[in-house]
Amino acid sequence: MKKKFIAVSVLICALALGSTTLTSCVDDNESASVTAIRDAKAAQLNALAAASNAEAELNQAKALVEKANAANTEQMTAEAQQRFEIELESLKAQYEQKLLDWKKQIAQANEDLRSEVYDNYVAAVEDLQDLESKYITATSELAAAKVGLISAEKFAQTTILQQEEVIAKNQAKIDSYKALEANDRDNLLKQIEELTVKISAQENTVSINESAADAKEDAFEESQYAYKGKTTYPTIEPTLETGKAIKFLNNNYRSVLTTDEVDPKDQTLYTVEKYSLLQSKVEAQLVTLKGDVETYTTELGKSTDEAAASVSEAGKSAYAKYNFLKKDYETKKKAYDDAAAADKPSLKAPMDAAYQAMLEADEPNGLLYEAKKNLTDAEEALAKFNEAIATFSGDAYKAYEAAIDATLKAGEEWAKAEETEKESRLALATLQGEKQAAEDLLNANPDIDLLIAECEKNIAEANAKITDAQEFTQKLVISYSPRMWWANTSYVDDNGINIYVGTLINANGNYDPSGTPWDGQSYVDDNGNTVTDGSYLDANGNKVNSAVDAEQIENAWYNAESAKAYLAECEAEVANLESEIEAQKLIVAQCKSEMDAVLNGTTTPAE
């Protein structure tokens, strides 16, 4: 008898022993997020192990006690047997309480681990979004650098052409001066008369060639409207499906696009870019958009979802929370209906409040309304993205490629017309130089050597200016920024009157002596839209939706290195960001895998 109770006491003392503790070695170089997940996993595994030990010890104790009970019960006195049963129940209660405590710790450990992996995933996604935002900015700067280099070179070409005309004139003079001995007065008069006729005819030729070049330039610009549209007034929207898609993707998913320069590389007159898709980024964006749809589908739930315990219960769908409100209303309505209204007026207010809460849940800003809207927006975003991506294949993309080819052909014709105009201008300069030399010889008895030296000096100066213009091209950077409205400036109203801060205006933003002072914060444009600080504007000051649609304002500045070096820097930055984005996508995928494994209950101690 005594021996049996000693065994029971030993079992009771075993409750005080500490359970097995599991540890996890963490690399000192790990990020804080990885360390947090490891610690959460360790806590989860410790709790599971301790609970398993407690349950095993409980079963072992029960087995030993039952065995002792079966062997010795017949030898016990009634009092001893009763004491034994009490002690046994106490033992069971202690083990069961300890097992319950461990199960609570398991639940908490599981919740902590879920929280850590979710936070880690969200942080990784935010880092990816930040990189993609930087990528959009960098690609915009790269595009501006490309356009800026072309613009700078065109700007310099104007100066170069002017100086080439100076050189042609002075070279013609030198040739005329050197032929002086063959020119008597009658010959000079005849030469001047003939040159005057030629110059007049050549001026007409220059004018015709200039108009032709302008027309070819307009044709080149207009050939791009189908796929690029036009952002300056009057604005034009792209008509080709791929062109519309490019504008949409540029505004919303810039990272999926890549461009190739398809214009001839031996000219500085124009540039043509052809857009195509980066398939890896398309797939990654699809994963994100589909994930959004799945997330919002889960958050909305179904109308048949079981009612939540409260409107704030975590993890429950919007429908479950709505069903809680509905159930709460039905309960309070039944209580009101069951009682006589006259006898229980205090029940009406709670019923009305519950009904109002249920209605508000499905109204704007309500939990059910917002959940539906989030899902609808996510589905529309996915559909629009797929629709845009589809235009980069089949007949739609063939039409886009044909339009690009038409632009290249228009560009070649423009370049030829520009060259023809340039040649006609140089020919005119030569004729003007010859006439000037003949007039100088006719009207005076000049020092021929001095005149030739002066011409050579002019030619040298012109060549120096050409060199300066070429260096200018290398250092001038021209970019384009959207026109925006900034508060506390001014604008011109519909009647041509300048409106400043404090000017009296009416509701339409026009000057009105009986109106109210303009606060410099906003005005109403011609289309009835309110223009506020930061709004994008077209050439007429009317509000547009994006920077792409706004009038593009040219900005020029000198770069410490060169426009070409600046372009190279932009290209390097874009390439670097592309690499970082790819690496971050792998991190996001790893974090999502970790989160899915935890949420789906597939995380194992081996992990």
GROMACS .gro file of C-alpha atoms in nm, residues 324-568:
model
  245
  324PHE     CA    1  -2.318   3.960  -3.777
  325LEU     CA    2  -2.484   4.299  -3.820
  326LYS     CA    3  -2.780   4.137  -3.992
  327LYS     CA    4  -2.815   3.876  -3.717
  328ASP     CA    5  -2.784   4.147  -3.452
  329TYR     CA    6  -3.061   4.344  -3.621
  330GLU     CA    7  -3.287   4.041  -3.655
  331THR     CA    8  -3.236   3.956  -3.287
  332LYS     CA    9  -3.325   4.309  -3.174
  333LYS     CA   10  -3.616   4.329  -3.414
  334LYS     CA   11  -3.756   4.002  -3.279
  335ALA     CA   12  -3.719   4.132  -2.924
  336TYR     CA   13  -3.906   4.447  -3.025
  337ASP     CA   14  -4.175   4.258  -3.216
  338ASP     CA   15  -4.223   4.013  -2.929
  339ALA     CA   16  -4.293   4.297  -2.690
  340ALA     CA   17  -4.576   4.543  -2.713
  341ALA     CA   18  -4.441   4.868  -2.856
  342ALA     CA   19  -4.624   5.070  -2.598
  343ASP     CA   20  -4.490   4.861  -2.314
  344LYS     CA   21  -4.132   4.839  -2.431
  345PRO     CA   22  -4.041   5.166  -2.609
  346SER     CA   23  -3.678   5.128  -2.498
  347LEU     CA   24  -3.633   4.839  -2.742
  348LYS     CA   25  -3.698   5.049  -3.052
  349ALA     CA   26  -3.380   5.260  -3.041
  350PRO     CA   27  -3.142   4.959  -3.027
  351MET     CA   28  -3.337   4.797  -3.313
  352ASP     CA   29  -3.318   5.113  -3.527
  353ALA     CA   30  -2.946   5.152  -3.453
  354ALA     CA   31  -2.880   4.792  -3.552
  355TYR     CA   32  -3.079   4.840  -3.873
  356GLN     CA   33  -2.886   5.157  -3.956
  357ALA     CA   34  -2.552   4.982  -3.893
  358MET     CA   35  -2.656   4.704  -4.130
  359LEU     CA   36  -2.753   4.957  -4.401
  360GLU     CA   37  -2.432   5.156  -4.364
  361ALA     CA   38  -2.225   4.842  -4.413
  362ASP     CA   39  -2.341   4.827  -4.775
  363GLU     CA   40  -2.318   5.200  -4.844
  364PRO     CA   41  -2.011   5.405  -4.955
  365ASN     CA   42  -1.731   5.370  -4.699
  366GLY     CA   43  -1.915   5.074  -4.543
  367LEU     CA   44  -1.722   4.752  -4.484
  368LEU     CA   45  -1.924   4.545  -4.736
  369TYR     CA   46  -1.928   4.826  -4.994
  370GLU     CA   47  -1.552   4.877  -4.971
  371ALA     CA   48  -1.482   4.505  -4.994
  372LYS     CA   49  -1.697   4.478  -5.309
  373LYS     CA   50  -1.532   4.786  -5.457
  374ASN     CA   51  -1.183   4.655  -5.384
  375LEU     CA   52  -1.263   4.329  -5.560
  376THR     CA   53  -1.425   4.505  -5.856
  377ASP     CA   54  -1.127   4.741  -5.892
  378ALA     CA   55  -0.883   4.449  -5.874
  379GLU     CA   56  -1.077   4.253  -6.137
  380GLU     CA   57  -1.095   4.558  -6.365
  381ALA     CA   58  -0.722   4.624  -6.323
  382LEU     CA   59  -0.644   4.263  -6.419
  383ALA     CA   60  -0.880   4.278  -6.718
  384LYS     CA   61  -0.735   4.609  -6.845
  385PHE     CA   62  -0.382   4.481  -6.802
  386ASN     CA   63  -0.459   4.162  -6.997
  387GLU     CA   64  -0.633   4.367  -7.265
  388ALA     CA   65  -0.329   4.593  -7.301
  389ILE     CA   66  -0.084   4.302  -7.312
  390ALA     CA   67  -0.293   4.131  -7.581
  391THR     CA   68  -0.231   4.422  -7.821
  392PHE     CA   69   0.140   4.333  -7.837
  393SER     CA   70   0.064   4.037  -8.063
  394GLY     CA   71  -0.145   3.952  -8.368
  395ASP     CA   72  -0.296   4.208  -8.603
  396ALA     CA   73  -0.285   4.489  -8.345
  397TYR     CA   74   0.094   4.471  -8.311
  398LYS     CA   75   0.139   4.427  -8.687
  399ALA     CA   76  -0.051   4.754  -8.736
  400TYR     CA   77   0.179   4.918  -8.478
  401GLU     CA   78   0.490   4.788  -8.656
  402ALA     CA   79   0.354   4.912  -8.989
  403ALA     CA   80   0.302   5.257  -8.834
  404ILE     CA   81   0.662   5.255  -8.705
  405ASP     CA   82   0.783   5.168  -9.057
  406ALA     CA   83   0.575   5.454  -9.198
  407THR     CA   84   0.736   5.692  -8.946
  408LEU     CA   85   1.085   5.574  -9.043
  409LYS     CA   86   1.003   5.633  -9.409
  410ALA     CA   87   0.866   5.979  -9.326
  411GLY     CA   88   1.184   6.048  -9.128
  412GLU     CA   89   1.403   5.953  -9.424
  413GLU     CA   90   1.204   6.186  -9.649
  414TRP     CA   91   1.234   6.466  -9.395
  415ALA     CA   92   1.611   6.413  -9.372
  416LYS     CA   93   1.642   6.430  -9.752
  417ALA     CA   94   1.435   6.748  -9.764
  418GLU     CA   95   1.650   6.903  -9.490
  419GLU     CA   96   1.965   6.815  -9.684
  420THR     CA   97   1.819   6.964 -10.003
  421GLU     CA   98   1.733   7.284  -9.816
  422LYS     CA   99   2.083   7.299  -9.669
  423GLU     CA  100   2.246   7.257 -10.010
  424SER     CA  101   2.026   7.529 -10.161
  425ARG     CA  102   2.118   7.767  -9.877
  426LEU     CA  103   2.490   7.703  -9.929
  427ALA     CA  104   2.447   7.760 -10.304
  428LEU     CA  105   2.271   8.089 -10.228
  429ALA     CA  106   2.554   8.188  -9.993
  430THR     CA  107   2.807   8.119 -10.267
  431LEU     CA  108   2.618   8.339 -10.516
  432GLN     CA  109   2.584   8.617 -10.256
  433GLY     CA  110   2.957   8.598 -10.186
  434GLU     CA  111   3.042   8.624 -10.554
  435LYS     CA  112   2.815   8.925 -10.599
  436GLN     CA  113   2.957   9.098 -10.291
  437ALA     CA  114   3.311   9.048 -10.420
  438ALA     CA  115   3.217   9.184 -10.764
  439GLU     CA  116   3.053   9.491 -10.608
  440ASP     CA  117   3.361   9.553 -10.391
  441LEU     CA  118   3.583   9.538 -10.698
  442LEU     CA  119   3.351   9.761 -10.900
  443ASN     CA  120   3.312  10.038 -10.642
  444ALA     CA  121   3.671  10.075 -10.527
  445ASN     CA  122   4.032  10.004 -10.594
  446PRO     CA  123   4.082   9.767 -10.301
  447ASP     CA  124   4.389   9.599 -10.164
  448ILE     CA  125   4.320   9.248 -10.289
  449ASP     CA  126   4.554   9.083 -10.042
  450LEU     CA  127   4.386   9.268  -9.756
  451LEU     CA  128   4.041   9.161  -9.877
  452ILE     CA  129   4.151   8.798  -9.908
  453ALA     CA  130   4.303   8.812  -9.558
  454GLU     CA  131   3.975   8.948  -9.422
  455CYS     CA  132   3.783   8.665  -9.588
  456GLU     CA  133   4.023   8.407  -9.450
  457LYS     CA  134   3.979   8.561  -9.105
  458ASN     CA  135   3.600   8.531  -9.141
  459ILE     CA  136   3.635   8.168  -9.248
  460ALA     CA  137   3.858   8.093  -8.947
  461GLU     CA  138   3.609   8.257  -8.710
  462ALA     CA  139   3.324   8.061  -8.867
  463ASN     CA  140   3.515   7.734  -8.824
  464ALA     CA  141   3.580   7.823  -8.459
  465LYS     CA  142   3.208   7.884  -8.408
  466ILE     CA  143   3.133   7.546  -8.564
  467THR     CA  144   3.374   7.385  -8.317
  468ASP     CA  145   3.207   7.572  -8.030
  469ALA     CA  146   2.866   7.458  -8.151
  470GLN     CA  147   2.983   7.097  -8.158
  471GLU     CA  148   3.120   7.127  -7.804
  472PHE     CA  149   2.798   7.301  -7.705
  473THR     CA  150   2.610   6.997  -7.829
  474GLN     CA  151   2.817   6.777  -7.607
  475LYS     CA  152   2.736   6.976  -7.295
  476LEU     CA  153   2.384   7.102  -7.354
  477VAL     CA  154   2.114   6.882  -7.203
  478ILE     CA  155   1.753   6.940  -7.302
  479SER     CA  156   1.474   6.763  -7.119
  480TYR     CA  157   1.099   6.791  -7.123
  481SER     CA  158   0.879   6.825  -6.818
  482PRO     CA  159   0.499   6.838  -6.798
  483ARG     CA  160   0.330   7.171  -6.749
  484MET     CA  161   0.180   7.186  -6.400
  485TRP     CA  162  -0.018   7.433  -6.195
  486TRP     CA  163   0.152   7.573  -5.889
  487ALA     CA  164  -0.046   7.770  -5.633
  488ASN     CA  165   0.022   8.139  -5.567
  489THR     CA  166   0.115   8.225  -5.926
  490SER     CA  167  -0.128   8.362  -6.186
  491TYR     CA  168  -0.337   8.268  -6.485
  492VAL     CA  169  -0.522   8.431  -6.775
  493ASP     CA  170  -0.901   8.417  -6.757
  494ASP     CA  171  -1.146   8.361  -7.044
  495ASN     CA  172  -1.140   8.733  -7.124
  496GLY     CA  173  -0.763   8.764  -7.145
  497ILE     CA  174  -0.722   8.931  -6.804
  498ASN     CA  175  -0.430   8.827  -6.579
  499ILE     CA  176  -0.556   8.694  -6.249
  500TYR     CA  177  -0.328   8.719  -5.945
  501VAL     CA  178  -0.371   8.639  -5.577
  502GLY     CA  179  -0.634   8.879  -5.443
  503THR     CA  180  -0.790   8.961  -5.783
  504LEU     CA  181  -1.170   8.964  -5.763
  505ILE     CA  182  -1.319   8.672  -5.960
  506ASN     CA  183  -1.654   8.500  -6.004
  507ALA     CA  184  -1.735   8.129  -5.978
  508ASN     CA  185  -1.593   8.064  -6.327
  509GLY     CA  186  -1.256   8.215  -6.240
  510ASN     CA  187  -1.308   8.527  -6.456
  511TYR     CA  188  -1.242   8.881  -6.337
  512ASP     CA  189  -1.549   9.029  -6.169
  513PRO     CA  190  -1.542   9.359  -5.967
  514SER     CA  191  -1.827   9.224  -5.756
  515GLY     CA  192  -1.663   8.885  -5.704
  516THR     CA  193  -1.443   8.746  -5.430
  517PRO     CA  194  -1.061   8.763  -5.406
  518TRP     CA  195  -0.880   8.472  -5.568
  519ASP     CA  196  -0.686   8.279  -5.301
  520GLY     CA  197  -0.419   8.150  -5.539
  521GLN     CA  198  -0.520   7.792  -5.470
  522SER     CA  199  -0.744   7.698  -5.761
  523TYR     CA  200  -0.945   7.804  -6.065
  524VAL     CA  201  -1.201   7.651  -6.300
  525ASP     CA  202  -1.074   7.568  -6.649
  526ASP     CA  203  -1.261   7.592  -6.981
  527ASN     CA  204  -1.401   7.242  -6.933
  528GLY     CA  205  -1.542   7.307  -6.588
  529ASN     CA  206  -1.263   7.121  -6.407
  530THR     CA  207  -1.114   7.269  -6.091
  531VAL     CA  208  -0.739   7.321  -6.132
  532THR     CA  209  -0.553   7.292  -5.803
  533ASP     CA  210  -0.193   7.288  -5.685
  534GLY     CA  211  -0.006   7.017  -5.880
  535SER     CA  212  -0.265   6.966  -6.158
  536TYR     CA  213  -0.132   6.877  -6.503
  537LEU     CA  214  -0.219   7.132  -6.775
  538ASP     CA  215  -0.236   7.148  -7.153
  539ALA     CA  216  -0.118   7.449  -7.356
  540ASN     CA  217  -0.443   7.637  -7.277
  541GLY     CA  218  -0.422   7.587  -6.902
  542ASN     CA  219  -0.695   7.321  -6.901
  543LYS     CA  220  -0.662   7.026  -6.668
  544VAL     CA  221  -0.550   6.687  -6.808
  545ASN     CA  222  -0.517   6.352  -6.635
  546SER     CA  223  -0.147   6.276  -6.646
  547ALA     CA  224   0.202   6.401  -6.718
  548VAL     CA  225   0.190   6.222  -7.052
  549ASP     CA  226  -0.115   6.427  -7.155
  550ALA     CA  227   0.025   6.758  -7.032
  551GLU     CA  228   0.202   7.010  -7.251
  552GLN     CA  229   0.573   6.928  -7.251
  553ILE     CA  230   0.792   7.224  -7.154
  554GLU     CA  231   1.152   7.229  -7.280
  555ASN     CA  232   1.421   7.277  -7.017
  556ALA     CA  233   1.786   7.330  -7.115
  557TRP     CA  234   2.095   7.334  -6.897
  558TYR     CA  235   2.469   7.267  -6.920
  559ASN     CA  236   2.597   6.934  -6.795
  560ALA     CA  237   2.935   6.917  -6.623
  561GLU     CA  238   3.025   6.622  -6.847
  562SER     CA  239   2.820   6.599  -7.164
  563ALA     CA  240   2.477   6.512  -7.295
  564LYS     CA  241   2.615   6.178  -7.412
  565ALA     CA  242   2.769   6.107  -7.072
  566TYR     CA  243   2.439   6.197  -6.908
  567LEU     CA  244   2.261   5.954  -7.140
  568ALA     CA  245   2.509   5.681  -7.045
   0.00000   0.00000   0.00000
